[in-house]
Amino acid sequence: MLRLGGLWVLRMRSPAAGVPVKNLGLREVASGISSPGSTSTRALNIFDRDLKRKQKNWAARQPEPMKFDYLKEEVGSRIADRVYDIARNFSLALDVGCGRGYIAQHLNKKNIIEMEIPTVSILADEEFLPFRENTFDLVVSSLSLHWVNDLPRALEQIHYVLKPDGVFIGAMFGGDTLYELRCSLQLAETEREGGFSPHVSPFTAVNDLGHLLGRAGFNTLTVDTDEIQVNYPGMFELMEDLQGMGESNCAWNRKGLLHRDTMLAAAAVYGEMYKNEDGSVPATYQVYYMIGWKYHDSQARPAERGSATVSFGELGKINNLMSQGKKSQ
């Protein structure tokens, strides 16, 4: 059972410039903090990070922004469950891309010590974490890293700020997310306009995620997938909720405008292909959950190659030995 006595959660909002906080292991700007919208030189520049910041700011200023938090609340709860599955104490944790604290609030609800976990919020960029090496016992991230241009660097930064034997637990959208919407828009645009442009942002494949975690230095990896299906009255209600979540497309190669006829055709295709019996339409969100540990000498390690004392060929004799034992009794 996880005991959260003494845990501090540092909630990091993104993307923006760093804000100094005393005594929390912050390093200087020269060591790697970027300006808003910037990216490392090696990264593919897929997403317009300035536009994504504007989308999230717009969503946060809406009269009832929390009515669009249902998906982030659910995934945040599942991340908290994974934290509680680890039987150890954590004194300092970092929540990368915290939003309104979708993970920390669930840690508060399940805290067996009946005290609210203290938190501090700062603004920083996932690709340029402004913290010193070996600062945090735990790093969590929920539905934020899929908007990062340089995911390998972001994972390397998380590994850098973890203490030895620290753990990273994260969740991000996967490749089959919103496949119903993607397919409907492509079919309608092809039929009405003679071709299609990407209207749903690209996502990382699950096969690549384990490789990226290993390349960043993590070991004892766990990567699993889950699907959350949400039903909506129609395609336009789905798109309204995506906008309210701040999850609208911000890829550089997006098409700026869809014709009205194309949108109506896409809604019709969506309903025709995927409609439920009650008339609603489903939207599938594929979520990748990942767990990775930073190396420490105390961790269990695989035995050296060739050190086995029993071959797999001997395993077939186990049943014979057990039956002989029963006869002798």
PDB file of C-alpha atoms in Angstrom, residues 131-255:
ATOM      1  CA  PHE A 131      14.878  20.938 -12.733  1.00  0.00           C
ATOM      2  CA  ARG A 132      18.192  19.541 -11.560  1.00  0.00           C
ATOM      3  CA  GLU A 133      19.192  15.942 -12.041  1.00  0.00           C
ATOM      4  CA  ASN A 134      17.938  13.410  -9.478  1.00  0.00           C
ATOM      5  CA  THR A 135      15.231  15.672  -8.016  1.00  0.00           C
ATOM      6  CA  PHE A 136      11.983  13.657  -7.984  1.00  0.00           C
ATOM      7  CA  ASP A 137      10.963  10.289  -6.579  1.00  0.00           C
ATOM      8  CA  LEU A 138       7.976  10.097  -8.910  1.00  0.00           C
ATOM      9  CA  VAL A 139       7.013  11.727 -12.215  1.00  0.00           C
ATOM     10  CA  VAL A 140       3.486  11.398 -13.613  1.00  0.00           C
ATOM     11  CA  SER A 141       1.921  12.730 -16.804  1.00  0.00           C
ATOM     12  CA  SER A 142      -1.610  12.376 -18.103  1.00  0.00           C
ATOM     13  CA  LEU A 143      -2.715  13.225 -21.655  1.00  0.00           C
ATOM     14  CA  SER A 144      -0.068  15.848 -22.307  1.00  0.00           C
ATOM     15  CA  LEU A 145       2.885  14.238 -24.094  1.00  0.00           C
ATOM     16  CA  HIS A 146       1.002  13.541 -27.353  1.00  0.00           C
ATOM     17  CA  TRP A 147       1.350  17.258 -28.221  1.00  0.00           C
ATOM     18  CA  VAL A 148       5.146  17.278 -27.797  1.00  0.00           C
ATOM     19  CA  ASN A 149       7.219  17.727 -30.962  1.00  0.00           C
ATOM     20  CA  ASP A 150      10.270  15.937 -29.573  1.00  0.00           C
ATOM     21  CA  LEU A 151       8.911  13.029 -27.526  1.00  0.00           C
ATOM     22  CA  PRO A 152      12.328  11.316 -27.199  1.00  0.00           C
ATOM     23  CA  ARG A 153      13.768  14.464 -25.636  1.00  0.00           C
ATOM     24  CA  ALA A 154      10.783  14.864 -23.303  1.00  0.00           C
ATOM     25  CA  LEU A 155      11.254  11.300 -22.029  1.00  0.00           C
ATOM     26  CA  GLU A 156      14.984  11.890 -21.617  1.00  0.00           C
ATOM     27  CA  GLN A 157      14.223  15.013 -19.568  1.00  0.00           C
ATOM     28  CA  ILE A 158      11.845  13.061 -17.324  1.00  0.00           C
ATOM     29  CA  HIS A 159      14.508  10.382 -16.825  1.00  0.00           C
ATOM     30  CA  TYR A 160      17.076  13.094 -16.030  1.00  0.00           C
ATOM     31  CA  VAL A 161      15.042  14.681 -13.208  1.00  0.00           C
ATOM     32  CA  LEU A 162      14.123  11.350 -11.583  1.00  0.00           C
ATOM     33  CA  LYS A 163      16.170  10.067  -8.684  1.00  0.00           C
ATOM     34  CA  PRO A 164      17.780   6.630  -9.063  1.00  0.00           C
ATOM     35  CA  ASP A 165      15.076   3.991  -8.489  1.00  0.00           C
ATOM     36  CA  GLY A 166      12.477   6.678  -9.239  1.00  0.00           C
ATOM     37  CA  VAL A 167       9.501   5.824 -11.406  1.00  0.00           C
ATOM     38  CA  PHE A 168       7.697   7.506 -14.281  1.00  0.00           C
ATOM     39  CA  ILE A 169       3.987   6.728 -14.788  1.00  0.00           C
ATOM     40  CA  GLY A 170       2.333   8.328 -17.795  1.00  0.00           C
ATOM     41  CA  ALA A 171      -0.607   8.180 -20.177  1.00  0.00           C
ATOM     42  CA  MET A 172      -1.001   9.550 -23.675  1.00  0.00           C
ATOM     43  CA  PHE A 173      -3.406   9.123 -26.580  1.00  0.00           C
ATOM     44  CA  GLY A 174      -2.591   6.313 -28.998  1.00  0.00           C
ATOM     45  CA  GLY A 175      -2.816   5.757 -32.734  1.00  0.00           C
ATOM     46  CA  ASP A 176      -6.432   4.542 -32.923  1.00  0.00           C
ATOM     47  CA  THR A 177      -7.825   7.566 -31.083  1.00  0.00           C
ATOM     48  CA  LEU A 178     -10.831   9.099 -32.876  1.00  0.00           C
ATOM     49  CA  TYR A 179     -10.548   6.679 -35.791  1.00  0.00           C
ATOM     50  CA  GLU A 180     -14.290   7.095 -36.427  1.00  0.00           C
ATOM     51  CA  LEU A 181     -13.928  10.858 -36.851  1.00  0.00           C
ATOM     52  CA  ARG A 182     -10.775  10.521 -38.948  1.00  0.00           C
ATOM     53  CA  CYS A 183     -12.380   8.020 -41.339  1.00  0.00           C
ATOM     54  CA  SER A 184     -15.621  10.004 -41.698  1.00  0.00           C
ATOM     55  CA  LEU A 185     -13.816  13.240 -42.511  1.00  0.00           C
ATOM     56  CA  GLN A 186     -11.536  11.555 -45.034  1.00  0.00           C
ATOM     57  CA  LEU A 187     -14.398   9.847 -46.870  1.00  0.00           C
ATOM     58  CA  ALA A 188     -16.531  12.993 -46.976  1.00  0.00           C
ATOM     59  CA  GLU A 189     -13.691  15.260 -48.089  1.00  0.00           C
ATOM     60  CA  THR A 190     -12.587  12.819 -50.768  1.00  0.00           C
ATOM     61  CA  GLU A 191     -16.133  12.599 -52.132  1.00  0.00           C
ATOM     62  CA  ARG A 192     -16.858  16.352 -52.009  1.00  0.00           C
ATOM     63  CA  GLU A 193     -13.448  17.869 -52.731  1.00  0.00           C
ATOM     64  CA  GLY A 194     -11.512  15.170 -54.569  1.00  0.00           C
ATOM     65  CA  GLY A 195      -8.910  14.581 -51.860  1.00  0.00           C
ATOM     66  CA  PHE A 196      -8.373  14.880 -48.116  1.00  0.00           C
ATOM     67  CA  SER A 197      -6.114  16.571 -45.600  1.00  0.00           C
ATOM     68  CA  PRO A 198      -5.316  15.349 -42.056  1.00  0.00           C
ATOM     69  CA  HIS A 199      -7.890  16.707 -39.604  1.00  0.00           C
ATOM     70  CA  VAL A 200      -6.943  14.546 -36.604  1.00  0.00           C
ATOM     71  CA  SER A 201      -3.458  14.961 -35.169  1.00  0.00           C
ATOM     72  CA  PRO A 202      -0.975  12.081 -35.612  1.00  0.00           C
ATOM     73  CA  PHE A 203      -0.303   9.845 -32.623  1.00  0.00           C
ATOM     74  CA  THR A 204       2.592   7.620 -31.535  1.00  0.00           C
ATOM     75  CA  ALA A 205       2.355   3.872 -32.242  1.00  0.00           C
ATOM     76  CA  VAL A 206       2.486   1.562 -29.222  1.00  0.00           C
ATOM     77  CA  ASN A 207       5.396  -0.400 -30.735  1.00  0.00           C
ATOM     78  CA  ASP A 208       7.488   2.780 -30.808  1.00  0.00           C
ATOM     79  CA  LEU A 209       6.687   3.803 -27.242  1.00  0.00           C
ATOM     80  CA  GLY A 210       8.582   1.003 -25.523  1.00  0.00           C
ATOM     81  CA  HIS A 211      11.601   1.664 -27.749  1.00  0.00           C
ATOM     82  CA  LEU A 212      11.530   5.383 -26.911  1.00  0.00           C
ATOM     83  CA  LEU A 213      11.328   4.688 -23.172  1.00  0.00           C
ATOM     84  CA  GLY A 214      14.268   2.298 -23.385  1.00  0.00           C
ATOM     85  CA  ARG A 215      16.293   4.772 -25.433  1.00  0.00           C
ATOM     86  CA  ALA A 216      15.618   7.456 -22.815  1.00  0.00           C
ATOM     87  CA  GLY A 217      17.261   5.223 -20.187  1.00  0.00           C
ATOM     88  CA  PHE A 218      14.247   3.649 -18.457  1.00  0.00           C
ATOM     89  CA  ASN A 219      14.241  -0.019 -17.512  1.00  0.00           C
ATOM     90  CA  THR A 220      11.692  -2.523 -16.141  1.00  0.00           C
ATOM     91  CA  LEU A 221       9.223  -1.124 -18.654  1.00  0.00           C
ATOM     92  CA  THR A 222       5.476  -1.694 -18.730  1.00  0.00           C
ATOM     93  CA  VAL A 223       3.366  -0.431 -21.638  1.00  0.00           C
ATOM     94  CA  ASP A 224      -0.307  -1.321 -21.964  1.00  0.00           C
ATOM     95  CA  THR A 225      -3.229   0.013 -23.961  1.00  0.00           C
ATOM     96  CA  ASP A 226      -6.828   0.717 -23.098  1.00  0.00           C
ATOM     97  CA  GLU A 227      -9.809   2.118 -24.971  1.00  0.00           C
ATOM     98  CA  ILE A 228     -12.376   4.526 -23.605  1.00  0.00           C
ATOM     99  CA  GLN A 229     -15.508   4.885 -25.702  1.00  0.00           C
ATOM    100  CA  VAL A 230     -17.735   7.927 -25.240  1.00  0.00           C
ATOM    101  CA  ASN A 231     -21.118   8.323 -26.929  1.00  0.00           C
ATOM    102  CA  TYR A 232     -22.213  11.680 -28.342  1.00  0.00           C
ATOM    103  CA  PRO A 233     -25.479  12.894 -29.922  1.00  0.00           C
ATOM    104  CA  GLY A 234     -23.558  13.505 -33.157  1.00  0.00           C
ATOM    105  CA  MET A 235     -20.260  14.425 -34.771  1.00  0.00           C
ATOM    106  CA  PHE A 236     -20.640  18.155 -34.122  1.00  0.00           C
ATOM    107  CA  GLU A 237     -21.116  17.579 -30.379  1.00  0.00           C
ATOM    108  CA  LEU A 238     -17.930  15.510 -30.370  1.00  0.00           C
ATOM    109  CA  MET A 239     -16.001  18.296 -32.092  1.00  0.00           C
ATOM    110  CA  GLU A 240     -17.421  20.832 -29.636  1.00  0.00           C
ATOM    111  CA  ASP A 241     -16.162  18.748 -26.710  1.00  0.00           C
ATOM    112  CA  LEU A 242     -12.725  18.350 -28.279  1.00  0.00           C
ATOM    113  CA  GLN A 243     -12.520  22.114 -28.585  1.00  0.00           C
ATOM    114  CA  GLY A 244     -13.646  22.495 -24.966  1.00  0.00           C
ATOM    115  CA  MET A 245     -10.921  20.092 -23.865  1.00  0.00           C
ATOM    116  CA  GLY A 246      -8.277  22.075 -25.765  1.00  0.00           C
ATOM    117  CA  GLU A 247      -7.656  18.968 -27.900  1.00  0.00           C
ATOM    118  CA  SER A 248      -8.326  20.416 -31.350  1.00  0.00           C
ATOM    119  CA  ASN A 249      -5.844  19.656 -34.123  1.00  0.00           C
ATOM    120  CA  CYS A 250      -2.741  21.868 -34.122  1.00  0.00           C
ATOM    121  CA  ALA A 251      -0.570  20.065 -36.677  1.00  0.00           C
ATOM    122  CA  TRP A 252       1.217  22.397 -39.081  1.00  0.00           C
ATOM    123  CA  ASN A 253      -0.179  20.504 -42.080  1.00  0.00           C
ATOM    124  CA  ARG A 254      -3.807  20.837 -40.985  1.00  0.00           C
ATOM    125  CA  LYS A 255      -6.348  22.345 -43.381  1.00  0.00           C
TER     126      LYS A 255
END
